[in-house]
């Protein structure tokens, strides 16, 4: 029971990571930097909780915020680069944060951060304060894990909703225009640098939040959690699930997380399978499993339903 | 053409667009060489010349997509050299592309809404939470988009993806998208290319209507019929240099122009 709850929780966190890459990709930029932002968010949240005793509802957004603040100058500098060069530069950022985390005393070096306050444990203690017994016939630990899952699912849902709504707005149109044709977008009056940096910082924020959640879901984080393979993993979520609808990365995260649970013992094999899957997708279905076309009909139906009688005016 | 009388620019003071000494080199090739242009408000100004003459490059220099190697561009009395393209657009200059550059997966309406970007204000917060002000703005923009689509004859295509439209309609969608930026000067790069006769007649009507609405038009066009019927004034480029300028009738009679088009020799520029 608790095992499945945990897997589902990690699927939610992975969904947030997938969305973080999706956001940047929605302006046509390929980033491997979100593993670095995740590290930043994870260590920030962990350290704020350990050293300063901040409550967890503050440490997680603080990690995201710091990541976003770092992303603005980094994005302004890097987003001049295109395609593979941008990917390499952002990977460089990720890897240098790994090296830094490996070498600072405050981050615990290669051993990482230990004894990070755990969300489930905190909740258990909190519930014990006023509940004699967990509801639904669950043990208190199970109940706490369930609440943790609900929190992470709610955060994923919130991120998803924000991205969908933004996508339907003027900002979303600017993102899509830039992704389709940057030159034409700028000729249409769009400040392409601004929107690319915006998407980059938003992606960094989500990655930072996911990092903070990670820190508080496990008791321990270390530099090795945030390197190259993490950067690739997030990218695979999007490539497999779909690069042009927000539901894509969430589906990708769910599928690949589940898959990797089956492949738990074979850690190296996992990366090979990720690589093979990515190759397969790029060759067979480069747009990913989910495409905008699948949602277009749904969107039309929704609009008709919301504006009955207004049909004639449109 | 030498430049003996550059000092007496009195009549140019009110030009909407004024280009001086505009030059652009690509490595050894001078695509645009010391070009002067003065487009007056309300004009339909034609820019013609054989293939590779440097017309599109001129557009790219004027709209800020390419930095000039030398020269000055003034728009509405203000120097715009070095401004990013989106700033130039915000000042009231819009363009279409010779090799159509629509946002293919977006609908026609969305393409026009992208054109309206600089005239709208909704930011991240307003866009996500759809504040009353943003709803109003968006509704007005959608209405305007439909009106522009109607103007170019695409009223029935509002919800179709741009990439699926036939060629001639894509060209007109490019015009609607450019109009959505609310330009004072509209730069059209070969809008009649690939159109049949009735389509290009419709296009001429459209361009006249655009001018009647108070806009100035700078037009690159190969179709001489369109140019001669439409333009108040025409400048001719050949090998990057302006070899003639005048009324359509003058241009048609100009030996240097005839020579450039017949491609007899490249001594025309002397
Ligand atoms: N980005 C570039 N890099 C190198 N050379 C270029 C570039 N853009 C244009 N040129 C060259 O500059 C010259 C002028 O090109 P331009 O596209 O401006 O001509 P044009 O008058 O628009 O021709 P057409 O009627 O065929 O559209 C051509 O020789 C072209 O090859
Ligand atoms: Mg051209």
CSV table of C-alpha atoms in Angstrom, one decimal, chain A residues 161-166 168-174 176-178 180-192 194-195 198 202 300 303 306 314, chain B residues 65 85-86 89 93 95 97 101-106 109-110 113-115 117-118 120-124 127-130 135 137-138 142 159 177-178 181:
chain,number,residue,atom,x,y,z
A,161,UNK,CA,-3.8,24.3,-14.9
A,162,UNK,CA,-1.5,27.4,-14.8
A,163,UNK,CA,0.3,26.2,-17.9
A,164,UNK,CA,-2.9,25.4,-19.8
A,165,UNK,CA,-4.4,28.8,-19.0
A,166,UNK,CA,-1.2,30.6,-19.9
A,168,UNK,CA,-4.5,30.0,-24.1
A,169,UNK,CA,-3.5,33.6,-23.4
A,170,UNK,CA,-1.5,36.3,-25.2
A,171,UNK,CA,1.6,34.9,-23.5
A,172,UNK,CA,0.9,31.4,-24.8
A,173,UNK,CA,0.4,32.7,-28.3
A,174,UNK,CA,3.7,34.5,-28.1
A,176,UNK,CA,3.9,29.2,-29.8
A,177,UNK,CA,4.8,31.9,-32.4
A,178,UNK,CA,8.4,32.0,-31.2
A,180,UNK,CA,7.2,28.1,-34.8
A,181,UNK,CA,9.2,30.9,-36.3
A,182,UNK,CA,11.3,33.2,-34.2
A,183,UNK,CA,12.0,35.7,-37.0
A,184,UNK,CA,8.3,36.0,-37.9
A,185,UNK,CA,7.4,36.3,-34.3
A,186,UNK,CA,9.8,39.3,-33.7
A,187,UNK,CA,8.5,40.9,-36.9
A,188,UNK,CA,5.0,40.7,-35.5
A,189,UNK,CA,6.0,42.7,-32.5
A,190,UNK,CA,7.0,40.0,-30.0
A,191,UNK,CA,10.0,40.6,-27.8
A,192,UNK,CA,11.4,37.1,-28.3
A,194,UNK,CA,11.7,38.4,-23.0
A,195,UNK,CA,9.4,35.5,-23.6
A,198,UNK,CA,10.2,34.1,-19.1
A,202,UNK,CA,9.0,29.5,-15.2
A,300,UNK,CA,-14.3,22.9,-29.7
A,303,UNK,CA,-16.3,26.2,-26.2
A,306,UNK,CA,-19.6,27.3,-22.5
A,314,UNK,CA,-18.6,33.9,-33.8
B,65,UNK,CA,15.7,41.9,-39.1
B,85,UNK,CA,12.4,44.2,-34.9
B,86,UNK,CA,9.6,44.1,-32.3
B,89,UNK,CA,6.8,46.9,-35.3
B,93,UNK,CA,5.8,49.3,-39.3
B,95,UNK,CA,5.7,43.5,-43.1
B,97,UNK,CA,7.3,37.7,-46.1
B,101,UNK,CA,6.1,32.7,-42.8
B,102,UNK,CA,2.8,32.0,-41.1
B,103,UNK,CA,2.5,30.1,-37.8
B,104,UNK,CA,1.3,27.0,-39.5
B,105,UNK,CA,-0.3,25.0,-36.7
B,106,UNK,CA,-2.2,28.1,-35.4
B,109,UNK,CA,-7.5,33.9,-36.3
B,110,UNK,CA,-4.7,33.0,-33.9
B,113,UNK,CA,-4.0,37.6,-32.8
B,114,UNK,CA,-0.3,37.2,-32.8
B,115,UNK,CA,0.0,40.2,-35.0
B,117,UNK,CA,0.5,41.2,-29.8
B,118,UNK,CA,2.1,44.6,-29.4
B,120,UNK,CA,-2.4,44.1,-26.3
B,121,UNK,CA,-1.3,44.2,-22.7
B,122,UNK,CA,-2.2,40.9,-20.9
B,123,UNK,CA,0.7,39.6,-19.0
B,124,UNK,CA,1.2,36.3,-17.2
B,127,UNK,CA,-3.7,35.9,-18.9
B,128,UNK,CA,-3.9,33.0,-16.5
B,129,UNK,CA,-6.6,34.5,-14.2
B,130,UNK,CA,-8.5,36.3,-17.0
B,135,UNK,CA,-11.3,39.5,-21.0
B,137,UNK,CA,-9.2,43.2,-24.3
B,138,UNK,CA,-9.2,39.6,-25.6
B,142,UNK,CA,-10.9,38.6,-31.4
B,159,UNK,CA,-10.7,28.5,-37.4
B,177,UNK,CA,-1.6,39.4,-39.6
B,178,UNK,CA,0.5,42.4,-40.6
B,181,UNK,CA,-0.1,45.2,-35.7
